[in-house]
Short mmCIF file of C-alpha atoms in Angstrom, two decimals:
data_model
loop_
_atom_site.label_atom_id
_atom_site.label_comp_id
_atom_site.label_asym_id
_atom_site.label_seq_id
_atom_site.Cartn_x
_atom_site.Cartn_y
_atom_site.Cartn_z
CA MET A 1 -15.42 -13.02 -10.13
CA PRO A 2 -18.05 -12.53 -7.37
CA LEU A 3 -16.81 -10.56 -4.40
CA THR A 4 -18.38 -10.51 -0.96
CA ALA A 5 -17.68 -7.37 1.06
CA PRO A 6 -15.37 -8.33 3.94
CA PRO A 7 -16.20 -7.02 7.40
CA PRO A 8 -13.83 -4.06 7.76
CA ALA A 9 -11.67 -3.42 10.77
CA VAL A 10 -12.36 -0.08 12.46
CA LEU A 11 -9.74 2.38 13.71
CA HIS A 12 -10.93 5.37 15.74
CA ALA A 13 -8.48 8.26 15.46
CA PRO A 14 -7.42 9.80 18.78
CA THR A 15 -9.13 13.10 19.49
CA GLY A 16 -5.84 14.96 19.21
CA TRP A 17 -5.25 14.09 15.56
CA ARG A 18 -5.60 17.05 13.21
CA THR A 19 -3.95 15.78 10.02
CA VAL A 20 -3.70 12.33 8.45
CA GLU A 21 -1.68 11.52 5.32
CA CYS A 22 -1.95 8.51 2.98
CA ILE A 23 0.60 7.20 0.51
CA SER A 24 0.88 4.00 -1.54
CA ASP A 25 2.65 2.34 -4.44
CA LEU A 26 6.13 3.73 -3.88
CA HIS A 27 7.65 0.38 -4.93
CA LEU A 28 10.82 1.17 -2.98
CA GLN A 29 13.91 -0.65 -4.21
CA ALA A 30 17.63 0.02 -3.99
CA SER A 31 17.86 0.42 -7.78
CA GLU A 32 15.56 3.49 -7.64
CA PRO A 33 17.51 5.82 -5.31
CA ALA A 34 15.64 9.01 -6.27
CA THR A 35 12.31 7.58 -5.13
CA VAL A 36 13.89 6.20 -1.94
CA ALA A 37 15.41 9.61 -1.17
CA ALA A 38 12.08 11.38 -1.77
CA TRP A 39 10.35 8.98 0.63
CA GLN A 40 13.05 9.41 3.27
CA HIS A 41 12.77 13.20 3.01
CA TYR A 42 8.98 13.02 3.27
CA MET A 43 9.15 10.76 6.32
CA ALA A 44 11.65 13.09 8.00
CA THR A 45 9.61 16.24 7.38
CA THR A 46 5.92 15.31 7.50
CA THR A 47 3.93 17.16 10.15
CA ALA A 48 0.97 14.75 10.03
CA ASP A 49 -0.31 13.13 13.20
CA ALA A 50 -0.45 9.80 11.36
CA VAL A 51 0.88 8.37 8.10
CA PHE A 52 -0.98 5.49 6.44
CA MET A 53 1.10 3.49 3.93
CA LEU A 54 -1.55 1.62 1.96
CA GLY A 55 0.41 -1.12 0.27
CA ASP A 56 3.22 -1.65 -2.22
CA LEU A 57 5.55 0.47 -0.14
CA PHE A 58 8.19 -1.95 -1.45
CA GLU A 59 8.70 -3.31 -4.93
CA VAL A 60 8.94 -6.71 -3.32
CA TRP A 61 9.09 -8.16 0.20
CA VAL A 62 10.04 -11.82 0.36
CA GLY A 63 10.13 -12.19 4.14
CA ASP A 64 11.10 -10.38 7.30
CA ASP A 65 14.55 -11.98 7.27
CA ALA A 66 15.36 -9.42 4.55
CA LEU A 67 15.93 -7.14 7.54
CA ASP A 68 18.97 -9.17 8.59
CA THR A 69 22.44 -7.75 8.06
CA PRO A 70 25.46 -10.09 8.08
CA PRO A 71 28.14 -9.22 10.67
CA GLY A 72 30.45 -6.52 9.39
CA ALA A 73 28.26 -5.70 6.39
CA PRO A 74 26.42 -2.40 5.86
CA PRO A 75 22.70 -2.41 6.76
CA SER A 76 20.50 -4.16 4.22
CA PHE A 77 18.12 -2.08 2.12
CA ALA A 78 15.20 -3.37 4.18
CA ALA A 79 16.97 -2.51 7.43
CA THR A 80 17.67 1.01 6.20
CA CYS A 81 13.99 1.49 5.35
CA ALA A 82 13.01 0.17 8.77
CA ALA A 83 15.32 2.73 10.39
CA THR A 84 13.57 5.49 8.43
CA CYS A 85 10.22 4.28 9.73
CA ARG A 86 11.47 4.08 13.33
CA ALA A 87 12.70 7.67 13.22
CA THR A 88 9.33 8.85 11.88
CA ALA A 89 7.45 6.82 14.48
CA GLN A 90 9.01 8.98 17.19
CA ARG A 91 6.98 11.94 15.86
CA CYS A 92 3.75 10.45 14.48
CA ALA A 93 1.73 7.26 14.29
CA LEU A 94 2.62 4.92 11.42
CA TYR A 95 0.31 2.36 9.81
CA PHE A 96 0.97 -0.15 7.06
CA MET A 97 -1.46 -2.13 4.90
CA HIS A 98 -0.27 -5.00 2.74
CA GLY A 99 -0.21 -4.57 -1.03
CA ASN A 100 0.22 -7.09 -3.79
CA ARG A 101 4.02 -6.66 -3.70
CA ASP A 102 4.65 -6.66 0.06
CA PHE A 103 1.96 -8.96 1.46
CA LEU A 104 4.63 -11.01 3.26
CA ALA A 105 5.60 -8.16 5.57
CA GLY A 106 5.01 -9.58 9.02
CA SER A 107 5.17 -8.95 12.74
CA ARG A 108 8.95 -8.60 12.84
CA PHE A 109 8.80 -5.98 10.10
CA ALA A 110 6.12 -4.11 12.07
CA ALA A 111 8.13 -4.27 15.30
CA GLN A 112 11.37 -3.03 13.71
CA CYS A 113 9.52 -0.20 11.94
CA GLN A 114 7.47 0.61 15.06
CA LEU A 115 4.28 0.69 13.02
CA THR A 116 0.84 -0.92 13.19
CA LEU A 117 -0.30 -3.43 10.58
CA LEU A 118 -3.77 -2.75 9.19
CA ALA A 119 -6.30 -5.21 7.84
CA ASP A 120 -7.56 -4.62 4.31
CA PRO A 121 -10.06 -2.98 4.37
CA THR A 122 -10.05 -0.75 7.46
CA VAL A 123 -12.47 2.04 8.34
CA LEU A 124 -10.69 5.10 9.72
CA VAL A 125 -13.04 7.19 11.85
CA PHE A 126 -11.51 10.65 11.65
CA GLY A 127 -12.76 14.21 11.33
CA GLY A 128 -16.39 13.24 11.85
CA GLN A 129 -16.34 10.82 8.87
CA ARG A 130 -15.76 7.17 8.13
CA TRP A 131 -13.01 6.67 5.52
CA LEU A 132 -12.66 3.20 4.03
CA LEU A 133 -8.97 2.43 3.43
CA SER A 134 -7.79 -0.34 1.11
CA HIS A 135 -4.86 -1.19 -1.11
CA GLY A 136 -7.41 -1.76 -3.87
CA ASP A 137 -6.16 -4.90 -5.58
CA ALA A 138 -8.96 -7.10 -4.22
CA LEU A 139 -11.49 -4.82 -5.95
CA CYS A 140 -10.02 -5.29 -9.44
CA VAL A 141 -12.32 -8.26 -9.95
CA ASP A 142 -12.05 -8.34 -13.77
CA ASP A 143 -8.40 -9.37 -13.49
CA THR A 144 -9.34 -12.98 -12.88
CA ALA A 145 -5.81 -14.37 -13.31
CA TYR A 146 -4.49 -12.02 -10.66
CA GLN A 147 -7.39 -12.75 -8.30
CA GLN A 148 -6.64 -16.47 -8.53
CA PHE A 149 -2.96 -15.78 -7.81
CA ARG A 150 -3.90 -13.49 -4.93
CA ALA A 151 -6.16 -16.12 -3.37
CA MET A 152 -3.32 -18.65 -3.53
CA VAL A 153 -0.51 -16.53 -2.08
CA ARG A 154 -2.63 -15.18 0.76
CA GLN A 155 -3.14 -18.70 2.10
CA PRO A 156 -1.14 -19.35 5.32
CA ALA A 157 0.00 -22.74 4.00
CA TRP A 158 1.42 -21.21 0.80
CA GLN A 159 3.17 -18.45 2.73
CA SER A 160 4.64 -20.87 5.26
CA ALA A 161 6.02 -23.09 2.49
CA PHE A 162 7.43 -20.11 0.59
CA LEU A 163 9.12 -18.65 3.66
CA THR A 164 10.94 -21.92 4.38
CA ARG A 165 12.93 -21.47 1.15
CA PRO A 166 16.34 -19.76 1.39
CA LEU A 167 16.24 -15.97 1.10
CA ALA A 168 18.27 -15.93 -2.14
CA GLU A 169 15.87 -18.43 -3.73
CA ARG A 170 12.86 -16.35 -2.69
CA GLU A 171 14.46 -13.23 -4.14
CA ALA A 172 15.11 -15.03 -7.44
CA LEU A 173 11.52 -16.29 -7.58
CA ALA A 174 10.24 -12.78 -6.90
CA ARG A 175 12.37 -11.38 -9.73
CA GLY A 176 10.91 -13.98 -12.07
CA MET A 177 7.36 -13.11 -11.05
CA ARG A 178 8.05 -9.39 -11.53
CA ASP A 179 9.49 -10.03 -14.99
CA SER A 180 6.43 -12.07 -15.95
CA SER A 181 4.17 -9.31 -14.63
CA GLU A 182 5.99 -6.67 -16.68
CA GLN A 183 5.76 -8.80 -19.83
CA HIS A 184 2.03 -9.20 -19.24
CA LYS A 185 1.60 -5.44 -18.83
CA ARG A 186 3.45 -4.75 -22.07
CA ALA A 187 1.23 -7.24 -23.91
CA THR A 188 -2.01 -5.86 -22.46
CA THR A 189 -3.65 -2.70 -23.77
CA VAL A 190 -6.45 -2.50 -21.19
CA TYR A 191 -5.71 -2.87 -17.48
CA ALA A 192 -8.24 -3.91 -14.87
CA ASP A 193 -9.54 -1.12 -12.66
CA VAL A 194 -11.52 -1.14 -9.44
CA ASP A 195 -15.00 -2.53 -10.05
CA THR A 196 -17.68 0.05 -9.22
CA PRO A 197 -20.37 -2.39 -7.95
CA ALA A 198 -17.76 -4.10 -5.74
CA ALA A 199 -16.52 -0.75 -4.39
CA LEU A 200 -20.09 0.30 -3.60
CA GLN A 201 -20.71 -3.01 -1.85
CA TRP A 202 -17.66 -2.46 0.36
CA LEU A 203 -18.63 1.13 1.14
CA GLN A 204 -22.19 0.21 2.03
CA ALA A 205 -21.01 -2.65 4.25
CA ALA A 206 -18.63 -0.24 6.00
CA ASN A 207 -21.20 2.57 6.25
CA ALA A 208 -18.60 4.87 4.71
CA PRO A 209 -19.00 7.44 1.90
CA THR A 210 -15.40 7.47 0.66
CA LEU A 211 -12.99 4.72 -0.37
CA VAL A 212 -9.29 5.66 -0.40
CA HIS A 213 -7.08 3.19 -2.27
CA GLY A 214 -3.99 2.74 -4.40
CA HIS A 215 -2.83 -0.15 -6.60
CA THR A 216 -4.11 1.06 -9.98
CA HIS A 217 -1.56 3.89 -10.47
CA ARG A 218 -4.43 6.04 -11.74
CA PRO A 219 -4.73 8.93 -9.28
CA GLY A 220 -8.13 10.56 -9.38
CA GLN A 221 -11.49 11.01 -7.70
CA HIS A 222 -14.57 9.15 -8.92
CA THR A 223 -18.25 9.58 -8.02
CA LEU A 224 -19.78 6.11 -7.78
CA ASP A 225 -23.49 6.83 -7.42
CA GLY A 226 -26.04 9.52 -6.65
CA ALA A 227 -25.88 8.86 -2.91
CA GLY A 228 -22.52 10.53 -2.37
CA HIS A 229 -20.27 7.46 -2.50
CA GLN A 230 -16.87 8.08 -4.07
CA ARG A 231 -13.45 6.57 -4.41
CA VAL A 232 -10.20 8.50 -4.21
CA VAL A 233 -7.18 6.91 -5.86
CA LEU A 234 -3.69 7.52 -4.54
CA SER A 235 -0.75 8.31 -6.80
CA ASP A 236 2.17 5.99 -7.28
CA TRP A 237 5.68 7.39 -6.80
CA ASP A 238 8.42 7.37 -9.44
CA LEU A 239 11.00 10.10 -9.21
CA ALA A 240 12.82 8.77 -12.28
CA ALA A 241 9.76 9.20 -14.51
CA THR A 242 9.20 12.13 -16.86
CA PRO A 243 7.65 14.06 -15.25
CA PRO A 244 8.50 12.64 -11.81
CA ARG A 245 5.60 11.47 -9.63
CA ALA A 246 5.24 11.72 -5.85
CA GLU A 247 2.07 12.77 -4.09
CA VAL A 248 0.51 12.61 -0.63
CA LEU A 249 -3.22 12.57 0.10
CA ARG A 250 -3.87 14.71 3.17
CA LEU A 251 -7.04 14.53 5.27
CA ASP A 252 -7.83 17.36 7.68
CA ALA A 253 -10.72 19.52 8.86
CA GLN A 254 -10.99 21.07 5.40
CA GLY A 255 -11.36 17.70 3.66
CA LEU A 256 -9.12 15.99 1.09
CA HIS A 257 -6.02 17.60 -0.40
CA ARG A 258 -3.50 16.25 -2.89
CA VAL A 259 -0.03 17.45 -2.00
CA PRO A 260 2.55 17.06 -4.79
CA LEU A 261 6.09 16.35 -3.63
CA ALA A 262 7.74 16.12 -7.06
#
């Protein structure tokens, strides 16, 4: 599927920033308490000047009304996560980029979490370099079925119609889509990865040497050409896996560092 490089948004880091951290693909859900606890501990203890959450922070987000808590009931899972973000936002800047699981997170979510929503892609100008940040799913161009689905659900008309459905119905539909996705994964031996020509096109359009992204669950660092362009892939988090996975990508004056938390 042809892909035209979108014009990236640009975020200039304040001069006082010394450390930036990026995470993605935590797939937070109440049924995975170990991963939730690891994220909450990280958010409470990070010393970064800014944390960039580059998509799929949640396993699913079916609308900002998931933040609601009925009178007399304990806080919803979404509300608890928002409280974690608010506490962290008192100490550092928080940014969130939509992933393929939480693309419906909206302005109310951002306000309750006290974070800034980022366009995908966004150039972060920090440490004398331009870093191109993306979730990464739009660059997996060989997965044509997913790209068609993505184009549909990112349409404002589709989202508006979906969000008019009752919350319980949306949650049931999301469970069905997740189940179908898992069945497809089990039946597929080769998964789509980020397309190198497309990644290079995005980097050249952004005048950036390094793409930082998640989505593929294949942490690594890849040289894309002889001109110094590269892509750095974030780790997913799963504290119930063997061995457990949780990693932060830290950017500072010394460059890139992978910081294992599990």
